[in-house]
PDB file of C-alpha atoms and ligand atoms in Angstrom:
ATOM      1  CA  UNK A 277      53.924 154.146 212.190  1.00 44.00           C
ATOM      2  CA  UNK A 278      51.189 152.232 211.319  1.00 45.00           C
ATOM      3  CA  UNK A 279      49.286 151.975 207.378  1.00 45.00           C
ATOM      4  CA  UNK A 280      45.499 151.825 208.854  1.00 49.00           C
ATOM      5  CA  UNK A 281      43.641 150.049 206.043  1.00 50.00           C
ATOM      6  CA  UNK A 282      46.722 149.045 203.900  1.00 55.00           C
ATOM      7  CA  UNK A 283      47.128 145.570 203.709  1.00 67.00           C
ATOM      8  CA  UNK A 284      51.062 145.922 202.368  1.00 82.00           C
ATOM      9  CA  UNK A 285      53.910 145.257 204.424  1.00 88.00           C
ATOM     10  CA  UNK A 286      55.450 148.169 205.742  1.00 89.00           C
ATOM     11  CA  UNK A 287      59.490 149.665 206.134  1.00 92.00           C
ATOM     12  CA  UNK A 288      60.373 152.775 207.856  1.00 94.00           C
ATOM     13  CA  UNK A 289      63.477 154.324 206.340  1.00 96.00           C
ATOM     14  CA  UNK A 290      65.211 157.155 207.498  1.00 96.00           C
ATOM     15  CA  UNK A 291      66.790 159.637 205.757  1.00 96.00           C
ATOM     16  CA  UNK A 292      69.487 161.406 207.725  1.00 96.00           C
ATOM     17  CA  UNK A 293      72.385 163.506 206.578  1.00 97.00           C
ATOM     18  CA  UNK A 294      74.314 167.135 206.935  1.00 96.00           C
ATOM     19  CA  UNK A 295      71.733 169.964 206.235  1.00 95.00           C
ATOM     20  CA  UNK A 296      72.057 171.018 202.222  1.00 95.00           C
ATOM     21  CA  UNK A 297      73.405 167.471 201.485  1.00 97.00           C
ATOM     22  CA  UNK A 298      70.171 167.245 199.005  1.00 96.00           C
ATOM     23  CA  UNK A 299      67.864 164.665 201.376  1.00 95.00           C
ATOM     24  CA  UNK A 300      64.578 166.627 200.794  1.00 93.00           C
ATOM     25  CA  UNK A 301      65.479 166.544 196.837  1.00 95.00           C
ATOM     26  CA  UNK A 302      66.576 162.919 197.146  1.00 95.00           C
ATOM     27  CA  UNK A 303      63.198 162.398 198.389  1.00 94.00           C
ATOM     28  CA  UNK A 304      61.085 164.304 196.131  1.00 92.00           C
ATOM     29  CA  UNK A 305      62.496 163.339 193.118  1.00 94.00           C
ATOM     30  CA  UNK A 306      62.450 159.253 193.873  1.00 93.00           C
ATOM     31  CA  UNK A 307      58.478 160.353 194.838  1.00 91.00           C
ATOM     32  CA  UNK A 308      57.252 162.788 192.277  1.00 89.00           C
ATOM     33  CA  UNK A 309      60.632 162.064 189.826  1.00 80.00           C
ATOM     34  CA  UNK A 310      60.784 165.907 190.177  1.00 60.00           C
ATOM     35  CA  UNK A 311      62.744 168.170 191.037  1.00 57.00           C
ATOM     36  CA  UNK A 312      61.658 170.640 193.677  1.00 56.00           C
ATOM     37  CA  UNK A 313      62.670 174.399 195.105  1.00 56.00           C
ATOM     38  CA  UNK A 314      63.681 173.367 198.196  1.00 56.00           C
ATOM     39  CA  UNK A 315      63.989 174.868 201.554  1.00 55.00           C
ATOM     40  CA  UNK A 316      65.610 173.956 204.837  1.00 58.00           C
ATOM     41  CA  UNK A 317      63.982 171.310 206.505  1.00 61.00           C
ATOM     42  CA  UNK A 318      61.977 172.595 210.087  1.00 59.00           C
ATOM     43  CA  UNK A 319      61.378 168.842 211.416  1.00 69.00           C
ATOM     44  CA  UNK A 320      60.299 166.375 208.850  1.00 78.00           C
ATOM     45  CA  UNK A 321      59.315 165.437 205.643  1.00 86.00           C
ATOM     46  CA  UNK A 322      57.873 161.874 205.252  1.00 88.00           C
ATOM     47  CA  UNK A 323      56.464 160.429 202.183  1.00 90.00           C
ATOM     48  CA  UNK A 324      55.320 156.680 201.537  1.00 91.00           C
ATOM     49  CA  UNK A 325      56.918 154.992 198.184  1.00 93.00           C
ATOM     50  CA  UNK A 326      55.696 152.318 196.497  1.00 91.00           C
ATOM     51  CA  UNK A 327      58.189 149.052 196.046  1.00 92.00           C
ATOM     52  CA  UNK A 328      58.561 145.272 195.365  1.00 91.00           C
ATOM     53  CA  UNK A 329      60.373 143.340 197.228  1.00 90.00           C
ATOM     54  CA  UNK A 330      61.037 139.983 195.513  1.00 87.00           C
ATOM     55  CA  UNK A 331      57.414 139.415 193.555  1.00 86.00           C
ATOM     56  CA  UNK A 332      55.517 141.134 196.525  1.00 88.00           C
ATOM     57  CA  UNK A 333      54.380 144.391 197.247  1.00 91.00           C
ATOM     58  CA  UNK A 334      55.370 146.421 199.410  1.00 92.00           C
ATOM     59  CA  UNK A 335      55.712 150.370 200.996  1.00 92.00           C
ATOM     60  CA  UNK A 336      58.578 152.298 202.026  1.00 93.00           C
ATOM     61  CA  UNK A 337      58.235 155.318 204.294  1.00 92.00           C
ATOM     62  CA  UNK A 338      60.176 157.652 203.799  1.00 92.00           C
ATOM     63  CA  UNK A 339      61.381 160.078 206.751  1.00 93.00           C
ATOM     64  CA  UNK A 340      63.633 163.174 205.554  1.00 92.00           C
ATOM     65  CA  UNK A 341      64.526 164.629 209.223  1.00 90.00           C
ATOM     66  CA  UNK A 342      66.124 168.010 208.940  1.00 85.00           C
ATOM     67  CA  UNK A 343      70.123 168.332 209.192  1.00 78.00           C
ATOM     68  CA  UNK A 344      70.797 171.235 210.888  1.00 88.00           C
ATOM     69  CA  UNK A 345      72.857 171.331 213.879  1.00 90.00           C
ATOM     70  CA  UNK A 346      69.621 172.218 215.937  1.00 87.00           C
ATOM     71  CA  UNK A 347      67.802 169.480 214.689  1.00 87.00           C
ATOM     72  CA  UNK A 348      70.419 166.922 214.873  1.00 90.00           C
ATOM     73  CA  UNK A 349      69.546 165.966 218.727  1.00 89.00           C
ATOM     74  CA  UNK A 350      65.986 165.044 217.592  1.00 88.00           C
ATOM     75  CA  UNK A 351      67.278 162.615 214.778  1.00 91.00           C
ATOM     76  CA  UNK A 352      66.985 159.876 217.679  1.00 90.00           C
ATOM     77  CA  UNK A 353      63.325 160.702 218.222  1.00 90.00           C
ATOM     78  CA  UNK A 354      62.374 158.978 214.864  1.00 90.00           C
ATOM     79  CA  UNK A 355      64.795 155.696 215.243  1.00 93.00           C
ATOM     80  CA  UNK A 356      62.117 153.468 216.952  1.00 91.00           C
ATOM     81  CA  UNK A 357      60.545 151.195 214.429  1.00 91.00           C
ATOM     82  CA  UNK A 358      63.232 152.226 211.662  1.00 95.00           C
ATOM     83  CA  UNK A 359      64.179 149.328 209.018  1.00 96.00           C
ATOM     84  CA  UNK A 360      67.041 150.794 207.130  1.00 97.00           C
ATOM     85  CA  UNK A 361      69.124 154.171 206.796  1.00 98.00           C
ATOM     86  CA  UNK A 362      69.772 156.494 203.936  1.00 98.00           C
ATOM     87  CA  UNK A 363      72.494 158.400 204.743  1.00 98.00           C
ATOM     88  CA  UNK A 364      73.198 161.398 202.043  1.00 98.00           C
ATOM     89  CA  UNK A 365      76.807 163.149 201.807  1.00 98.00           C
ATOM     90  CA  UNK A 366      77.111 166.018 200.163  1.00 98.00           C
ATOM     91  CA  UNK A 367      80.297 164.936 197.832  1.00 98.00           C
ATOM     92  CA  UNK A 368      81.350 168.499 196.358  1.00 98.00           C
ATOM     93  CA  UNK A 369      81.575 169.613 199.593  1.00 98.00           C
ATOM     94  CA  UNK A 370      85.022 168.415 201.017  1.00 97.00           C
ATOM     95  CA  UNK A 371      85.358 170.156 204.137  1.00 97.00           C
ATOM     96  CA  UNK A 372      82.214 168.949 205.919  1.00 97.00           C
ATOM     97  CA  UNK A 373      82.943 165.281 204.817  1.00 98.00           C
ATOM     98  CA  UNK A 374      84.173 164.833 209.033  1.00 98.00           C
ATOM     99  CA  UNK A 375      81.769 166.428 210.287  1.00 97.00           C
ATOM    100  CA  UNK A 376      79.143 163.811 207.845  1.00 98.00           C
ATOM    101  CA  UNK A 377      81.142 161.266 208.904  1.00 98.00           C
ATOM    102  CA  UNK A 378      80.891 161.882 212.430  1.00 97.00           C
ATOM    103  CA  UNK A 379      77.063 162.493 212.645  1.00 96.00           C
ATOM    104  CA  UNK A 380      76.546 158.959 211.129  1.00 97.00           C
ATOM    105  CA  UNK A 381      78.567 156.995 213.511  1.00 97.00           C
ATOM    106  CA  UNK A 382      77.070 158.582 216.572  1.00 96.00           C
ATOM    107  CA  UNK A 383      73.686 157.707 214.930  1.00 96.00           C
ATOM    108  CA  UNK A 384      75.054 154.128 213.988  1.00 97.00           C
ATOM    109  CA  UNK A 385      76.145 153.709 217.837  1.00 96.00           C
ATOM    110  CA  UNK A 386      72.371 154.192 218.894  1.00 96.00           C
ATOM    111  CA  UNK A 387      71.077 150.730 219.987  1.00 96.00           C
ATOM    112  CA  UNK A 388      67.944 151.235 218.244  1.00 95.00           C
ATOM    113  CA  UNK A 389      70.065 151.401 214.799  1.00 96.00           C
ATOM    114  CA  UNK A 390      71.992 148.741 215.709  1.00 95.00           C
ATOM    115  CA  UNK A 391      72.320 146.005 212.684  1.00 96.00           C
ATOM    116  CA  UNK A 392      69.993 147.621 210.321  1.00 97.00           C
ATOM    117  CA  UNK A 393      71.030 148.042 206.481  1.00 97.00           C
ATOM    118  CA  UNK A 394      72.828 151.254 205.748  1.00 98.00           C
ATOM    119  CA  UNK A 395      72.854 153.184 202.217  1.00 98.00           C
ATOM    120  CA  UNK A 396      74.889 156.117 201.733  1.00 98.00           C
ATOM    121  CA  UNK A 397      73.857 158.475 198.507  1.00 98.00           C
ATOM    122  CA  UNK A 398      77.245 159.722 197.961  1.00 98.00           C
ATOM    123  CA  UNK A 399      75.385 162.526 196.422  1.00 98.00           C
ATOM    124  CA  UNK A 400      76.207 165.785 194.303  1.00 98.00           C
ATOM    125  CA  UNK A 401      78.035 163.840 191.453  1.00 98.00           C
ATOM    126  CA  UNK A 402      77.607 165.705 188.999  1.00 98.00           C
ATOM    127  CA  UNK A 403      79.738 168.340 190.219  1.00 98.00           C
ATOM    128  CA  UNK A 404      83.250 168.652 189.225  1.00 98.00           C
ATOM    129  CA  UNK A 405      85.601 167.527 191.682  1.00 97.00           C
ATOM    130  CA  UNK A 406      83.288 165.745 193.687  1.00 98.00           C
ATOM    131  CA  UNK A 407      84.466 163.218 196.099  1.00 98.00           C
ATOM    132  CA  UNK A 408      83.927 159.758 194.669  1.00 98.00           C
ATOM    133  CA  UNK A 409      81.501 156.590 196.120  1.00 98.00           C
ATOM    134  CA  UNK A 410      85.277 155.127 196.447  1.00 98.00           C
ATOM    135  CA  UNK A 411      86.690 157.970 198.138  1.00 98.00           C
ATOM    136  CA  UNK A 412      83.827 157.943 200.974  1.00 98.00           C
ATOM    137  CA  UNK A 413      84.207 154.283 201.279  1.00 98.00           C
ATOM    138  CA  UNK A 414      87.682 154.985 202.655  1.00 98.00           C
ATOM    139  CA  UNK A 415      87.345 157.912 204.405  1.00 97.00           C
ATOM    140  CA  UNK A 416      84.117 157.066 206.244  1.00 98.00           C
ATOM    141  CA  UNK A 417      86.304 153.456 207.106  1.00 98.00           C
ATOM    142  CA  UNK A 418      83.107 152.042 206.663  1.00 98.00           C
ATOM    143  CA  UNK A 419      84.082 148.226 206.272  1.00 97.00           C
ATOM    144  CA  UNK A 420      85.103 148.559 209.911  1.00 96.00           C
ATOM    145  CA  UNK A 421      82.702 151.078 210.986  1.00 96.00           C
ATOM    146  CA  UNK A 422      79.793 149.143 209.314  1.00 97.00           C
ATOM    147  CA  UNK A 423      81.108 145.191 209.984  1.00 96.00           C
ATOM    148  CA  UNK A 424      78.211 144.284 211.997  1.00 94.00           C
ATOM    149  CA  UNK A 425      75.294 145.280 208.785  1.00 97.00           C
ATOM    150  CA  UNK A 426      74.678 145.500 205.627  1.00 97.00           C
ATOM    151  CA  UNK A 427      76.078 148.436 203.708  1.00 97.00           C
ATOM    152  CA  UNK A 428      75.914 150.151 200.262  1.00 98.00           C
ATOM    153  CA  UNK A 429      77.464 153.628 199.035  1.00 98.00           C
ATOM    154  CA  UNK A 430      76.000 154.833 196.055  1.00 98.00           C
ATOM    155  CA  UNK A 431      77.038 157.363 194.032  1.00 98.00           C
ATOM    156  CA  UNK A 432      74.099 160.263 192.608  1.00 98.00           C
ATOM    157  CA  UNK A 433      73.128 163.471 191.759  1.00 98.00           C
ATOM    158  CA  UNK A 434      69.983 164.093 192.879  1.00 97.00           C
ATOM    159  CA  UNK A 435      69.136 166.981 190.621  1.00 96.00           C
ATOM    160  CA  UNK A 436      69.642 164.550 187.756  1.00 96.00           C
ATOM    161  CA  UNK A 437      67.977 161.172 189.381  1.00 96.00           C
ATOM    162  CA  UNK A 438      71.198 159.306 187.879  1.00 97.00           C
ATOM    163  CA  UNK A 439      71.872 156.529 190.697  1.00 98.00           C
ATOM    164  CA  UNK A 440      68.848 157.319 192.994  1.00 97.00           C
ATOM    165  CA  UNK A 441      66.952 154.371 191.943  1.00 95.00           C
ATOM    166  CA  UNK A 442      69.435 152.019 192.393  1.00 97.00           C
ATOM    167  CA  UNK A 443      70.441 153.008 195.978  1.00 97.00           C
ATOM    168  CA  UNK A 444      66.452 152.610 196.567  1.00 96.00           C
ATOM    169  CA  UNK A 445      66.105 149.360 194.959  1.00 95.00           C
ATOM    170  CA  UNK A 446      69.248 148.496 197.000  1.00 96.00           C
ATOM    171  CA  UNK A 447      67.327 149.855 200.106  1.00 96.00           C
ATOM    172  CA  UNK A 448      63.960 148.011 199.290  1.00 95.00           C
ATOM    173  CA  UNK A 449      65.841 144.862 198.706  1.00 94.00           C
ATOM    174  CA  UNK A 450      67.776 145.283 202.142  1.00 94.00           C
ATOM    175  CA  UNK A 451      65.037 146.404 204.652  1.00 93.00           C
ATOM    176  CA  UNK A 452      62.827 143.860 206.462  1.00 87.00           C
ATOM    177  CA  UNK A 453      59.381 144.828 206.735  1.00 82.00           C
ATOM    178  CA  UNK A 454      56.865 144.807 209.884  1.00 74.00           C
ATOM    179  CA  UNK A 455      55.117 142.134 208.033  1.00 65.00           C
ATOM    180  CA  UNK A 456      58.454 139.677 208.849  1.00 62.00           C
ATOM    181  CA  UNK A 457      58.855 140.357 212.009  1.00 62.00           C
ATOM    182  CA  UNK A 458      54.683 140.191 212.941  1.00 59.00           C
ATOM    183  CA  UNK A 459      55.709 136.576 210.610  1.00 56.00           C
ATOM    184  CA  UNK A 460      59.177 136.232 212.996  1.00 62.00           C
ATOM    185  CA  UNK A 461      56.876 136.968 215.855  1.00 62.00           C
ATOM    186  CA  UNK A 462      54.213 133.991 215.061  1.00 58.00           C
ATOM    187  CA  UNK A 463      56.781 131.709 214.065  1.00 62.00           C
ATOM    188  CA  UNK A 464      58.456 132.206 217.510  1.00 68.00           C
ATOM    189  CA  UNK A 465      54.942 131.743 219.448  1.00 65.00           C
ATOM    190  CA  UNK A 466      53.826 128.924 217.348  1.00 62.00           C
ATOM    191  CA  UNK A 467      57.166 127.380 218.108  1.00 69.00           C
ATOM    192  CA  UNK A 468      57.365 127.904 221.948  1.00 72.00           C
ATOM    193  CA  UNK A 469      53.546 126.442 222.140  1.00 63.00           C
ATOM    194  CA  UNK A 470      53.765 123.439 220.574  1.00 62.00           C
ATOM    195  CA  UNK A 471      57.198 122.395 222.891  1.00 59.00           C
ATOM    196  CA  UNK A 472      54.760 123.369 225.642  1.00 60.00           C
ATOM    197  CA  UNK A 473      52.296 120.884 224.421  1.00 56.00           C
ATOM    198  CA  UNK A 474      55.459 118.261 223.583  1.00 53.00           C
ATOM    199  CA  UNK A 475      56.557 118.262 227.191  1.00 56.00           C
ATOM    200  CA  UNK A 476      53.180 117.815 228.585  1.00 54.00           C
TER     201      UNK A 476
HETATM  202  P1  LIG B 602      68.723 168.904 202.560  1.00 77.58           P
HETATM  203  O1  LIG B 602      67.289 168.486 202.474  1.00 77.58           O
HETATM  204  O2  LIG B 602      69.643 167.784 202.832  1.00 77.58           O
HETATM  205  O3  LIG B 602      68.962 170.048 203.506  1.00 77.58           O
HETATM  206  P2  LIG B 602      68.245 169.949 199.912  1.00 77.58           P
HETATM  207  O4  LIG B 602      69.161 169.437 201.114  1.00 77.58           O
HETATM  208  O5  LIG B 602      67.542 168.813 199.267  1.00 77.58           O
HETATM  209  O6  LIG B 602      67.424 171.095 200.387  1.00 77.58           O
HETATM  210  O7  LIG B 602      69.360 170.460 198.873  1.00 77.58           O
HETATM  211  C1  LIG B 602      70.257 171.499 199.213  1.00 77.58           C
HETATM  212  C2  LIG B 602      70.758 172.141 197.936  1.00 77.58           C
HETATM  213  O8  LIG B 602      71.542 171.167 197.210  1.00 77.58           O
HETATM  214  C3  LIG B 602      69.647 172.582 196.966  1.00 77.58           C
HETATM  215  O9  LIG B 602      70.127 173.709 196.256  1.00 77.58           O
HETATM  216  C4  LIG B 602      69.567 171.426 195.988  1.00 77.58           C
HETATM  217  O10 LIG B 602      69.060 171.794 194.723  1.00 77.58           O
HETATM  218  C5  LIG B 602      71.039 171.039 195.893  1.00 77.58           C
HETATM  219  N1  LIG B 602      71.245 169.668 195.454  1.00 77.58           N
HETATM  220  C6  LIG B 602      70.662 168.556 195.958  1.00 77.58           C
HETATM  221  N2  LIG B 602      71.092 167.463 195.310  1.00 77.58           N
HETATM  222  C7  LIG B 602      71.978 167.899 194.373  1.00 77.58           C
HETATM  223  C8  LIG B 602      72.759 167.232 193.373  1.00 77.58           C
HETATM  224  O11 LIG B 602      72.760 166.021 193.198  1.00 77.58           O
HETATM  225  N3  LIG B 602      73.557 168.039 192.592  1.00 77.58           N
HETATM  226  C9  LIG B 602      73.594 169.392 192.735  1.00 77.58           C
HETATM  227  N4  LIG B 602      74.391 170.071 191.913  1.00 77.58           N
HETATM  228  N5  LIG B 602      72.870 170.039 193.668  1.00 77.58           N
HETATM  229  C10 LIG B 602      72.066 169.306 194.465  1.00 77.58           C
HETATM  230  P3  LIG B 602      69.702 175.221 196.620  1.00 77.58           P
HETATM  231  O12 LIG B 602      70.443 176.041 195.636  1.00 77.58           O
HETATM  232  O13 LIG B 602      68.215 175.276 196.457  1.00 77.58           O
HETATM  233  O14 LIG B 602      70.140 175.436 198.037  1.00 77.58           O
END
């Protein structure tokens, strides 16, 4: 997606996870720093976030796809053009951690994922007994799983906002924006055109 008359480079982030893991309030609170009655999410929620990136400025949007089972098979509909992935686990709740764990590595086996920074909220902290940032870590296997890109698990409660700025910040610093590549894409052209004009 496009920012028709912004001039600021642009990342599309995707927020994916189990439904009830808290994406929708992950999402509202780093955007209004509230918290908001939620309700299951019936295709998206998208909201553009203001960042830096180094000294320069630059947006984040933000796309909360709903995680119910139903809507799982459309998650794939919104990887084009994605720059990162925020993956949120619901931590108090032990017995879907598998099935969490097995919804992000058929997403991370799409090609269109493939190599882009990954940040898990480990999420729900501040309930007792929730599964630690360490403990999904292991159990996800994600050095092996996630050898080929960046990653980052970071533990929050997003009911509180403890930890949700840092995963963000961790995010912003992470993603590459369109800007780069449109900067990527020049540098390439420029490139091939002026061996054209060497060999001539
Ligand atoms: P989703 O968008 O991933 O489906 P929601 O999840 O953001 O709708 O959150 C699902 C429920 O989890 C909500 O409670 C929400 O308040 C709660 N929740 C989200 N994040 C946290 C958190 O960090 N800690 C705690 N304790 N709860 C959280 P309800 O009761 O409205 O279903």
């Amino acid at each position: 997606m496009g920012l028709k008359g912004s001039r600021m480079p642009e990342a599309r982030v995707l927020l994916l996870g189990l439904d009830g893991a808290g994406k929708s309030t992950v999402l509202f609170k780093l955007k209004y720093n509230e918290s908001c009655q939620t309700v299951p999410t019936i295709g998206f929620n998208v909201e553009m976030i203001d960042a830096k990136q180094n000294k320069r400025k630059i947006v984040l949007t933000m796309w909360d796809v709903g995680g119910q089972k139903k809507m799982r098979v459309h998650w794939r509909d919104f990887y084009q053009d994605t720059a990162g992935l925020l993956f949120v686990v619901d931590c108090s709740d032990r017995c879907r951690l598998d099935e969490a764990k097995r919804e992000l590595e058929h997403a991370l086996r799409n090609e269109q994922l493939r190599g882009l920074p990954l940040v898990i909220f480990a999420n729900k902290q501040d309930v007792e007994g929730a599964v630690t940032a360490t403990e999904i870590t292991e159990r996800f296997i994600l050095r092996k799983t996630c050898s080929d890109r960046d990653w980052f698990v970071q533990p929050c409660s997003a009911v509180s906002g403890a930890g949700l700025l840092d995963g963000f910040i961790r995010m912003v610093h992470l993603v590459k924006t369109s800007s780069d590549d449109n900067i990527k894409e020049t540098v390439k052209y420029l490139r091939s055109k002026s061996m054209r004009s060497v060999r001539k």
